[in-house]
XYZ file of C-alpha atoms in Angstrom:
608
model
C 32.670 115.206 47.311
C 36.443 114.527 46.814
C 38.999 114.170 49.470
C 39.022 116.664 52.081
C 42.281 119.419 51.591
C 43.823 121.082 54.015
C 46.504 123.240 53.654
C 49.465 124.331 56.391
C 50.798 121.698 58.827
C 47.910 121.252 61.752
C 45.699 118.972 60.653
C 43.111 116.937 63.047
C 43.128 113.208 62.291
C 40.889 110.470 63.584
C 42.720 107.878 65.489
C 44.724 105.741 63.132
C 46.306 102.840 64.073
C 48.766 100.689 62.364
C 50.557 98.206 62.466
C 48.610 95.784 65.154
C 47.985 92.210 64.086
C 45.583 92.251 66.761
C 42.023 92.397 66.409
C 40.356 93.331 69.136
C 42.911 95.782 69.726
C 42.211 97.493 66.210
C 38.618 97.986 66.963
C 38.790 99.401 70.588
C 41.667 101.624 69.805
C 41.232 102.940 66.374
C 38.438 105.377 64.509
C 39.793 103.851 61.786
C 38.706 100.076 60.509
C 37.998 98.641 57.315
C 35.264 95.889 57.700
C 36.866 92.454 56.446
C 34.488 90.512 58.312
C 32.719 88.555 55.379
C 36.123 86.514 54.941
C 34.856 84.338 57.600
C 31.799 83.751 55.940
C 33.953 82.310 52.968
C 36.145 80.244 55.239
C 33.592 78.444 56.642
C 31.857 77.966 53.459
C 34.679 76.480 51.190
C 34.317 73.255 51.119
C 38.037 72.039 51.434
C 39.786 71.037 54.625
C 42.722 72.407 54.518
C 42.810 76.554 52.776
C 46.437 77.587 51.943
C 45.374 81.502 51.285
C 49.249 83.406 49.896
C 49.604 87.058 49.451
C 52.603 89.835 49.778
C 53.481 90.746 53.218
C 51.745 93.499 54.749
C 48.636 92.505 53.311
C 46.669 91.700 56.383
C 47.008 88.017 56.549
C 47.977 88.107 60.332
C 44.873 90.455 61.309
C 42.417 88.459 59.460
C 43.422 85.126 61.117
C 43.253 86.921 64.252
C 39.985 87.926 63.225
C 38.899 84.788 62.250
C 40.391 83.426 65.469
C 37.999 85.518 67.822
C 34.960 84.938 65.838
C 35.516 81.385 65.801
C 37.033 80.538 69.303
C 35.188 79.449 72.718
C 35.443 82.151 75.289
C 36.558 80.616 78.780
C 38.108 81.805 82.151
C 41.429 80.481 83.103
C 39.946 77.148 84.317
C 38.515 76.290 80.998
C 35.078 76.752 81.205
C 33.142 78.544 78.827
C 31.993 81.848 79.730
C 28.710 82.904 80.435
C 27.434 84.867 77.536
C 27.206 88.591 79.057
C 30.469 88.142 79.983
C 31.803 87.423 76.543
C 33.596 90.556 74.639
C 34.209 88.172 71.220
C 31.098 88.801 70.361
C 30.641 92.382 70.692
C 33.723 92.521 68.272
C 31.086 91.270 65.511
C 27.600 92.272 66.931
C 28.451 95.698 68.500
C 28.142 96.540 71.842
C 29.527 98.314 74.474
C 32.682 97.214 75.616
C 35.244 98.320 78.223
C 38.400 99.716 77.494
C 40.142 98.913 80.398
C 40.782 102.312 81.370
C 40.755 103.921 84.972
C 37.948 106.120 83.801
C 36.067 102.903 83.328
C 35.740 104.225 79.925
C 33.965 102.316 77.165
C 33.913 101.744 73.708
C 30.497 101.413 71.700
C 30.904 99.156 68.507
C 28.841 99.048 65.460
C 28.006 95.628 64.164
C 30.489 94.282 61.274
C 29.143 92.902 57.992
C 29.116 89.397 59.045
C 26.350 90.198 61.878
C 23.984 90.505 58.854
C 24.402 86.457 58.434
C 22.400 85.267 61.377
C 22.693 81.316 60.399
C 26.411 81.803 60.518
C 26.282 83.985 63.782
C 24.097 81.025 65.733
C 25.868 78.138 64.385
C 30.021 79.421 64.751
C 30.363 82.482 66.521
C 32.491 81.247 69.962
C 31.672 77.427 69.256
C 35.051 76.166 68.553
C 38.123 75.615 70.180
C 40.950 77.439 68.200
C 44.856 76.585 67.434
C 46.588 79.656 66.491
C 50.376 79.574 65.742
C 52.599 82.164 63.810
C 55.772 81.533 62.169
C 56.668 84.445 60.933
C 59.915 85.201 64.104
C 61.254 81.524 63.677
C 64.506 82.393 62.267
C 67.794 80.861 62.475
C 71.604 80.364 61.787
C 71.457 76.567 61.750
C 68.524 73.757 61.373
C 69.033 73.831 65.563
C 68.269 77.030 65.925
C 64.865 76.571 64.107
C 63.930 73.957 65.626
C 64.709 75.788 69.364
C 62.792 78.550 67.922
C 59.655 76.376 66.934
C 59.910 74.178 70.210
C 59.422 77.637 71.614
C 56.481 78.239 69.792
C 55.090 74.964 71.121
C 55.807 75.273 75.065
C 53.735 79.130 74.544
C 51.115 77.442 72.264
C 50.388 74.991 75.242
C 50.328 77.968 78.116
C 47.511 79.498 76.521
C 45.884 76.200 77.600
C 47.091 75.827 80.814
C 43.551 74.833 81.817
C 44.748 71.415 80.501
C 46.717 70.312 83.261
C 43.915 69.251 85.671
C 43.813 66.236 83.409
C 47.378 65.157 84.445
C 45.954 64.385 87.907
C 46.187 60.848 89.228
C 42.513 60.103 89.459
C 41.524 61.913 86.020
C 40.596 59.150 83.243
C 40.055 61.511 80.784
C 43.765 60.543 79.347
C 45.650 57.662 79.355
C 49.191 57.396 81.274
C 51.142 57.894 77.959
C 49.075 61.047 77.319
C 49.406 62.562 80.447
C 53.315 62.187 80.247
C 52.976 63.849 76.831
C 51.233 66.553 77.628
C 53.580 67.364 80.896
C 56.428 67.653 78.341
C 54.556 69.597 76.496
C 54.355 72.294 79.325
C 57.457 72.177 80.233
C 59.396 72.096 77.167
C 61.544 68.964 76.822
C 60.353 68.061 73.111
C 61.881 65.913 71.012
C 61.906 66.212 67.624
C 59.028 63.402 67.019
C 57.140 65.217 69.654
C 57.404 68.552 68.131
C 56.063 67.345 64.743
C 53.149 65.727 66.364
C 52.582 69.185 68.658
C 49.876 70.575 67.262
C 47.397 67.333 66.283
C 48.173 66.486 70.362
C 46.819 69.594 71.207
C 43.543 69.770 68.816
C 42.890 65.800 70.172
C 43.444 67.132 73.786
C 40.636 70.575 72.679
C 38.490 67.727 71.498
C 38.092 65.891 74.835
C 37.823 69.009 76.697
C 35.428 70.835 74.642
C 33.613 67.710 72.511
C 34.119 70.175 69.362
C 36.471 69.267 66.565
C 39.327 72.252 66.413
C 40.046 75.105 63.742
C 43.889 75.028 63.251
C 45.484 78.556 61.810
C 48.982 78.781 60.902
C 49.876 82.032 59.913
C 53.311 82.780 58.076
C 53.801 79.330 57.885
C 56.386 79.562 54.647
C 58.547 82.443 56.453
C 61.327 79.681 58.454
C 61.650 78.224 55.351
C 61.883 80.947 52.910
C 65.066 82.275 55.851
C 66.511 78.612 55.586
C 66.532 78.480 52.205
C 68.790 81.907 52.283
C 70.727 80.976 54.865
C 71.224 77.142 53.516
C 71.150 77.085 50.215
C 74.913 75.692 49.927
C 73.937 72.914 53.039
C 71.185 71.150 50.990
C 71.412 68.259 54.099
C 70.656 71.312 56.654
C 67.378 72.775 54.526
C 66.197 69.435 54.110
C 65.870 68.959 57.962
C 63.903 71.931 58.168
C 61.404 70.918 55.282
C 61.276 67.736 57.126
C 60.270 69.444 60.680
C 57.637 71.086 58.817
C 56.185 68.538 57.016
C 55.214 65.870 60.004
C 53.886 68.851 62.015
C 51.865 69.734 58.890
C 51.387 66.058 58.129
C 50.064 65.235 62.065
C 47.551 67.954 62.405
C 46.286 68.474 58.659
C 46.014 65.288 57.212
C 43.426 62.977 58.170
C 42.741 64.247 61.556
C 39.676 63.009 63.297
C 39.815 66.052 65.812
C 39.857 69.166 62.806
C 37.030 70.578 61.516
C 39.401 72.767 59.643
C 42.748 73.760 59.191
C 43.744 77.257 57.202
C 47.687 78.430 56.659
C 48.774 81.850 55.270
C 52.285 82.131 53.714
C 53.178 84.609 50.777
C 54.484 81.425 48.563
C 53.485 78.305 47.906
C 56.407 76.433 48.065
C 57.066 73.512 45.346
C 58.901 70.216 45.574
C 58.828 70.999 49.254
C 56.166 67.774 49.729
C 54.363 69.843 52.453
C 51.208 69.160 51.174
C 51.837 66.305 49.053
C 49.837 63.954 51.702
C 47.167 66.612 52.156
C 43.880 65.186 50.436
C 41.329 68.275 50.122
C 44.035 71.146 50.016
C 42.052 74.362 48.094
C 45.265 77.225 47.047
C 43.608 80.809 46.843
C 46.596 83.128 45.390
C 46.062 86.569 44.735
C 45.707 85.339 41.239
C 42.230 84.262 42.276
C 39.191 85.739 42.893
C 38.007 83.999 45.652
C 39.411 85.750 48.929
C 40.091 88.605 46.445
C 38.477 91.046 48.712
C 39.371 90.272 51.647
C 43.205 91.082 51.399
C 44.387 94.493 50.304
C 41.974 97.722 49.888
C 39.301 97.666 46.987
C 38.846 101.204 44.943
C 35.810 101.531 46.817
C 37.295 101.397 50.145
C 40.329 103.801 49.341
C 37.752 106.102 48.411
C 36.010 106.358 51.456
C 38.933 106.270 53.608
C 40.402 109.733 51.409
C 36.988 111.316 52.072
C 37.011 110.570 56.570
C 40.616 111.184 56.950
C 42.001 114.784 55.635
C 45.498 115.037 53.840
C 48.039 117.322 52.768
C 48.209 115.808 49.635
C 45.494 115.296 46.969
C 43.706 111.647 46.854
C 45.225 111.790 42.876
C 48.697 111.478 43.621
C 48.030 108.955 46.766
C 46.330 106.959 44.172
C 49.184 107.339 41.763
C 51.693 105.979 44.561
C 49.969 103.061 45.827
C 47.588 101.771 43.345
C 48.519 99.572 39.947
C 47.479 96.295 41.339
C 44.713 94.381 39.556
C 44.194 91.178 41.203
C 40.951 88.706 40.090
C 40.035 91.578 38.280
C 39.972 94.267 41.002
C 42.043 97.218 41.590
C 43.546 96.334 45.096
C 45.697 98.412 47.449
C 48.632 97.533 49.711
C 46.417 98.424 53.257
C 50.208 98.786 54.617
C 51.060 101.789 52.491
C 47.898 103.326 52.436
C 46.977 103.109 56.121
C 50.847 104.710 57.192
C 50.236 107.381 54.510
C 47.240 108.554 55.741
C 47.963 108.411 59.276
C 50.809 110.349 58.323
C 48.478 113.362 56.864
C 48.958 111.989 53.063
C 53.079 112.102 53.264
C 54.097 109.448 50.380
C 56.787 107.723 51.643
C 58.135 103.964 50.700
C 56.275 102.441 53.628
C 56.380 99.480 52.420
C 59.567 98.728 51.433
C 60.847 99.789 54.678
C 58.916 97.558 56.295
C 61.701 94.785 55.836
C 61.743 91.157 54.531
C 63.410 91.724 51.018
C 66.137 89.502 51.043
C 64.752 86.608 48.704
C 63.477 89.692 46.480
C 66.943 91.600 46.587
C 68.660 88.133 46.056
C 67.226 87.731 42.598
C 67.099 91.327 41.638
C 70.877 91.980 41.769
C 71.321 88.528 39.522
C 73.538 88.894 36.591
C 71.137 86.584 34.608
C 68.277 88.795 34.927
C 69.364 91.946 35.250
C 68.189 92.622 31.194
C 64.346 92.399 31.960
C 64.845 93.968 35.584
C 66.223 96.941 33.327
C 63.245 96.745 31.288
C 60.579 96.771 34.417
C 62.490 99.524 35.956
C 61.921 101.887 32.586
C 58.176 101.423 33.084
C 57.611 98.784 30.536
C 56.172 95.561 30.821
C 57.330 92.255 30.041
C 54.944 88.526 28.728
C 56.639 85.787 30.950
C 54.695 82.214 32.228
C 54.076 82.346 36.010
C 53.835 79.758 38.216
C 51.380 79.232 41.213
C 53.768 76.712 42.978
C 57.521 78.357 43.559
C 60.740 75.776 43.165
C 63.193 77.342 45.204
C 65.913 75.316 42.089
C 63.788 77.919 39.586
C 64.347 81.162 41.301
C 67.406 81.969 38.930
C 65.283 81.176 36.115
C 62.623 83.877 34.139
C 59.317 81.970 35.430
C 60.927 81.387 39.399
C 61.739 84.968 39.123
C 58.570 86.562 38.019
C 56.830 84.352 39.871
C 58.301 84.863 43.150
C 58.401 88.759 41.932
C 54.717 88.737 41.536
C 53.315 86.689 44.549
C 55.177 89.147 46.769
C 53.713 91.956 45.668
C 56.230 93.338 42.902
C 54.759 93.098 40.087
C 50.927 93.645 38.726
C 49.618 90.798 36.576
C 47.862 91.177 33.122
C 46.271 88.196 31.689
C 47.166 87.155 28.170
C 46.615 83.463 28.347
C 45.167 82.127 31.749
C 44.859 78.724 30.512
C 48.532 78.563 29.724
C 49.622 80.686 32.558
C 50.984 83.581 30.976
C 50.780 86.852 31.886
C 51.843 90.223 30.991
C 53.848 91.709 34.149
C 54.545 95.266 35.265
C 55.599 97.545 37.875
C 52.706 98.468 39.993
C 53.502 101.915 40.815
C 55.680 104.502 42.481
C 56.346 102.799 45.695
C 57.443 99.567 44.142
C 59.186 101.087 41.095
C 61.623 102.575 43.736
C 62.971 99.024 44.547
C 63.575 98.772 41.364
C 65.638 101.439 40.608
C 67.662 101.210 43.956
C 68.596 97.680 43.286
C 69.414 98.430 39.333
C 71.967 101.366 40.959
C 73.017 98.763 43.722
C 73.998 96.271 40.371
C 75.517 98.776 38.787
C 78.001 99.908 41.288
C 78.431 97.117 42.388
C 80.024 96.398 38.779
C 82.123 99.813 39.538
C 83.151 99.186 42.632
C 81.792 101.917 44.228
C 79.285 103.216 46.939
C 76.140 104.486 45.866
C 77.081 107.946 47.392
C 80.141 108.271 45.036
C 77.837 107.556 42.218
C 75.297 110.040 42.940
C 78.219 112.810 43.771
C 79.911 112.108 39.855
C 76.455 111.868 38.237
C 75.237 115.490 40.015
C 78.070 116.783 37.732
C 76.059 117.299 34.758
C 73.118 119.168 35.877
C 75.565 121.668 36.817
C 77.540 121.831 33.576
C 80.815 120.053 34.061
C 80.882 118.138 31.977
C 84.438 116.893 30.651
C 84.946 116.680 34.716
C 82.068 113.798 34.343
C 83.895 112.298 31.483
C 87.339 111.988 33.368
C 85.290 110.747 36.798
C 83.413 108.100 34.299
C 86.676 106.981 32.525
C 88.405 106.607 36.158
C 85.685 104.184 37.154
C 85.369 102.177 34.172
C 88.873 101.300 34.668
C 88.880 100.326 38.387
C 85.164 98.264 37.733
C 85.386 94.317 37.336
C 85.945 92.476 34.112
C 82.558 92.364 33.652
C 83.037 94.653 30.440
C 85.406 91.467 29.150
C 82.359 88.844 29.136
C 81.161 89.868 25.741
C 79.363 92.736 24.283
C 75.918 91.409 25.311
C 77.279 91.972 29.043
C 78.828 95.151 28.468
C 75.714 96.485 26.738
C 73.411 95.641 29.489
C 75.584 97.129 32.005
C 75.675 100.711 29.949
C 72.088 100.266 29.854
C 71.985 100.186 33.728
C 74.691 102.762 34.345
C 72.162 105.400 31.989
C 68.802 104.369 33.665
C 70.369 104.664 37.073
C 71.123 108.179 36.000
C 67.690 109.295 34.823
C 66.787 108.330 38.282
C 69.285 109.647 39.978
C 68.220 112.819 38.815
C 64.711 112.247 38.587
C 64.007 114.659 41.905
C 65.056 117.806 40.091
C 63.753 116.870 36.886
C 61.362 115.313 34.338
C 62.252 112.953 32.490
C 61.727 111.322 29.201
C 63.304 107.925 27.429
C 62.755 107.125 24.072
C 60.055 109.399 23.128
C 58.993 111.511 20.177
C 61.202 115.092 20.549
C 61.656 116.319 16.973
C 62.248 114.461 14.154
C 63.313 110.730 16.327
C 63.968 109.338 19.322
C 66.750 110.532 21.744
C 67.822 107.865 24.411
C 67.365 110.716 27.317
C 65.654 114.004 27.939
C 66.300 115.815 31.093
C 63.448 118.982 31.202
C 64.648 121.098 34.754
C 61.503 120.823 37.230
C 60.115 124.753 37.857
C 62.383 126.504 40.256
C 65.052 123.374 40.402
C 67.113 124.585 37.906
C 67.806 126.079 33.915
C 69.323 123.776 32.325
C 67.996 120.723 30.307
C 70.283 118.175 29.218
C 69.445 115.729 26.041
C 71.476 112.229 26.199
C 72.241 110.211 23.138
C 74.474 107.192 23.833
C 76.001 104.554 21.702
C 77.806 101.264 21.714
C 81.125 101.438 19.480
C 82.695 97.909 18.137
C 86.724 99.016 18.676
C 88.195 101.376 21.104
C 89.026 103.456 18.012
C 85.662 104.165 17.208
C 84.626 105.813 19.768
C 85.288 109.505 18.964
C 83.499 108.948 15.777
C 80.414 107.745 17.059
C 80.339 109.846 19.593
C 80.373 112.648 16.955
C 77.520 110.694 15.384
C 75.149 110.946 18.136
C 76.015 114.302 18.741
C 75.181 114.877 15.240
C 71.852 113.264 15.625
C 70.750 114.921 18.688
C 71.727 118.027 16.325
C 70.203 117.456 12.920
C 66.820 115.651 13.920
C 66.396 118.622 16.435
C 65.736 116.939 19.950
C 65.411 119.820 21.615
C 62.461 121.176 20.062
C 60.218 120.383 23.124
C 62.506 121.162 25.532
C 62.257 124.834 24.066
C 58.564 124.951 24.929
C 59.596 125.705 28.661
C 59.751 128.834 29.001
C 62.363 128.952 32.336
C 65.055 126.204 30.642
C 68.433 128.755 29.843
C 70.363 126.400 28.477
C 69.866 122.634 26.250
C 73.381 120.411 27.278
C 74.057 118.075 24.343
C 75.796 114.984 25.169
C 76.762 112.263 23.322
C 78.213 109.094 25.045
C 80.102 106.233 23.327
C 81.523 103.391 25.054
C 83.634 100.284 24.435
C 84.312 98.065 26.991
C 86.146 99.985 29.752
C 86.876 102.940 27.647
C 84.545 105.733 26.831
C 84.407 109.163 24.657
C 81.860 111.775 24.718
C 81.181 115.191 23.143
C 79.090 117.280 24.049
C 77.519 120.933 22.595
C 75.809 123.800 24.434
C 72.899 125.860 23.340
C 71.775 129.079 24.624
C 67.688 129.349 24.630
């Protein structure tokens, strides 16, 4: 059976919801759940102390710590002691059960038992038996190293109110702690942290867990790279100001991570893994799982097998190919994987493809590198659908991000790119575009580059470049003229420069126009190879345009090489396919030849 059709605009879908990082709440209010359970089982079982697990935003690191968080955690009332086991609700989460929805029907919820309730040793032996430290980083944002360190201490004073059990053990007559830790931990509620304090936050709290519960602590920090990923944007000319914030970040990782008598294990999520950063140079028994690797391959992202199923439960309006089409392309560990983001807000959309994730923010590193100057040649070259062989590497210097390996790498860990392997052993890969969704990013920051060079809005490109599908042409060639003159010098930087902005200015018309028509670059059409081939989509419009363009050494040879593309277009008869549809009128002929900030064209028209 393929995916289930349905035609018109009712259509009855099962519950979706998205966009919870919350667990429980996924389960009880959703007929919708992918069963991700068995990461725990590979948590627990990998032997190092400390798992740094990085993948793209939007990938479902924040639901699976949660997840890991209630399988893992000790269940008690608001005085700290543990709860009896039928009133537990963890547990049913994992076992099945019924469980109430809070509701004032009294309704209730019956839940089926998750994969990991087939592992009974792991069930009896860490299901509710540890006390849990969960933090996420991923609001602490800031204009100044004060601001992120306001923003963490309030991190802190919450972290501590979810254990507000812990105060009893301030009283006068408790021995449990001494005098200094009792004035600690008051702070600690109420706020007043100093910065030595802060860093040693979180291995204070797992010690305190320990004498409470007599069980050494799990320690999750999700997002833990996202403060300094935003410093490193907003600092990156106050060296002295990002260094602080490193700093912060490496006692409190350095206090409750390394050698800690009171952790029995400490995992961080983060989409990079941050070099020269020394977060983790103290850490002895660190194990890095990228999406390079296979272990924890599964457990992030949708598998081909679960995509499937999910296109046969929930009914579309558009056919499982083309869903497939616009979210697939990634092969990580060697599996096709899925960005759960996209896929989940398409189909609880009915199967509308949309650039979920793109809108879904936190693209300024990204758009920082792709509107570079230096690389703007092999963005060009991604952006066309082609690939490129580049070394990656696992650990990111933020010093290498302007450099091809920083680049591709920071490209490909978040999500941008789908790696092929060429040489593992050395590292290199080759690297593509994964698919529709993320080849739109391209394309809109290639435009951005490119009028940025012109000086002008997007919306004043697309207006001029509409003028050719409807035949004005030598109005196109005065509007491009006008705006090579009023662009930057950038044309005056050498002809390697000007020749990779022509190449940008040409792509970012193919897909400018790509909506109303297909299009073809540098493919067989009669005897060659013409640059562009515009073919009108059905009912869009008659007229197919073929594009030749060329590169002329002196202003005064432009008219003559733009009579020599025309020529070629002409005599090696690129419109022979373009004669195969049956509703194109008329084939436009243009020739464009540029040099520096001047520009010729000529241009024939053919009745079909």
């Amino acid at each position: 059976m393929d995916n289930i059709m349905v035609t018109g605009s009712n259509i009855h879908l099962p519950k979706i919801l998205t966009g919870t990082d919350d667990f429980k709440k996924l389960l009880l209010n959703s007929d919708i759940f992918v069963d991700k359970s068995l990461l725990i089982k590979e948590v627990i079982q990998d032997s190092g102390d400390v798992l740094l697990i990085t993948r793209p935003r939007r990938w479902g690191k924040s639901l699976n710590m949660d997840m890991l968080r209630k399988f893992l955690e000790i269940e008690i009332d608001s005085q700290g002691n543990v709860l009896a086991l039928e009133q537990r609700i963890n547990n049913k989460l994992f076992l099945g059960g019924e469980v109430d929805l809070g509701l004032s029907s009294g309704r209730k919820k019956l839940l089926t038992k998750l994969k990991i309730a087939e592992d009974l040793s792991i069930i009896a032996e860490y299901q509710g038996q540890f006390p849990v430290i969960t933090i996420n980083f991923k609001q602490v944002k800031g204009n100044s190293y004060q601001e992120i360190e306001e923003e963490i201490r309030n991190q802190i004073t919450k972290l501590y109110a979810q254990h507000k059990y812990l105060e009893k053990y301030l009283a006068v007559d408790n021995k449990l702690l001494t005098n200094d830790q009792k004035e600690q931990l008051s702070k600690y509620f109420n706020g007043n942290l100093n910065r030595v304090e802060l860093k040693a936050s979180l291995g204070f709290l797992s010690e305190l867990l320990f004498k409470h519960f007599n069980r050494k602590t799990y320690i999750l920090i999700d997002e833990y790279d996202t403060p300094i990923n935003s410093s490193y944007l907003k600092f990156s000319t106050e060296p002295e100001e990002f260094e602080q914030v490193l700093e912060l970040f490496r006692g409190m990782f350095g206090a409750s991570l390394k050698s800690n008598p009171y952790l029995e294990k400490g995992i961080l999520t983060g989409i990079l893994r941050i070099a020269k950063a020394n977060l983790f140079s103290d850490l002895n028994n660190v194990r890095e799982y990228s999406l390079l690797d296979k272990r924890f391959n599964n457990s992030y992202g949708f598998t081909q097998e679960e995509v499937d199923k999910l296109l046969l439960k929930i009914p579309t309006t558009t056919t499982s190919e083309k869903i497939k089409d616009w979210y697939n392309g990634y092969t990580f560990g060697g599996e096709i994987i899925y960005n759960p983001w996209s896929i989940m807000l398409c189909l609880s959309n009915g199967g509308v493809l949309d650039h979920y994730w793109l809108d879904s923010g936190g693209t300024g590193l990204i758009d920082k590198v792709l509107l570079s100057d230096e690389l703007q040649q092999d963005i060009q070259v991604l952006a066309s659908g082609k690939s490129i062989t580049s070394p990656i590497t696992k650990q990111i210097n933020f010093s290498d991000i302007d450099k091809p390996i920083g680049l591709f790498s920071l490209l490909l860990f978040s999500g941008y790119l789908n790696p092929i392997e060429i040489e593992p052993e050395e590292n290199i890969y080759e690297l593509s575009v994964p698919n529709k969704e993320v080849s739109y990013i391209y394309q809109t920051r290639m435009l951005q580059w490119v009028t940025d060079k012109l000086k002008i809005d997007s919306s004043r490109y697309y207006s001029f470049i509409t003028l050719l599908p409807v035949g004005k042409i030598k109005e196109f060639k005065v509007r491009l003229q006008e705006l090579l003159h009023n662009s930057t010098s950038f044309f005056q930087t050498g002809e390697k420069s000007a020749e990779l902005f022509y190449s940008g200015f040409m792509l970012g018309l193919v897909n400018t126009l790509a909506p109303s028509y297909i299009i073809e670059s540098e493919r067989e059409a009669g005897n060659g190879r013409p640059d562009i081939i515009l073919i009108p989509k059905s009912g869009k419009n008659d007229q197919a345009i073929i594009i030749e363009y060329k590169i002329a050494k002196t202003p005064n040879d432009l008219a003559s090489m733009a009579r020599i593309g025309l020529n070629q277009i002409i005599n090696k008869q690129y419109d022979t396919k373009i004669r195969e549809h049956l509703h194109v009128k008329k084939i436009v002929k243009i020739a464009i030849a540029f040099c520096q900030k001047e520009v010729d064209l000529q241009y024939q028209i053919d009745e079909t």
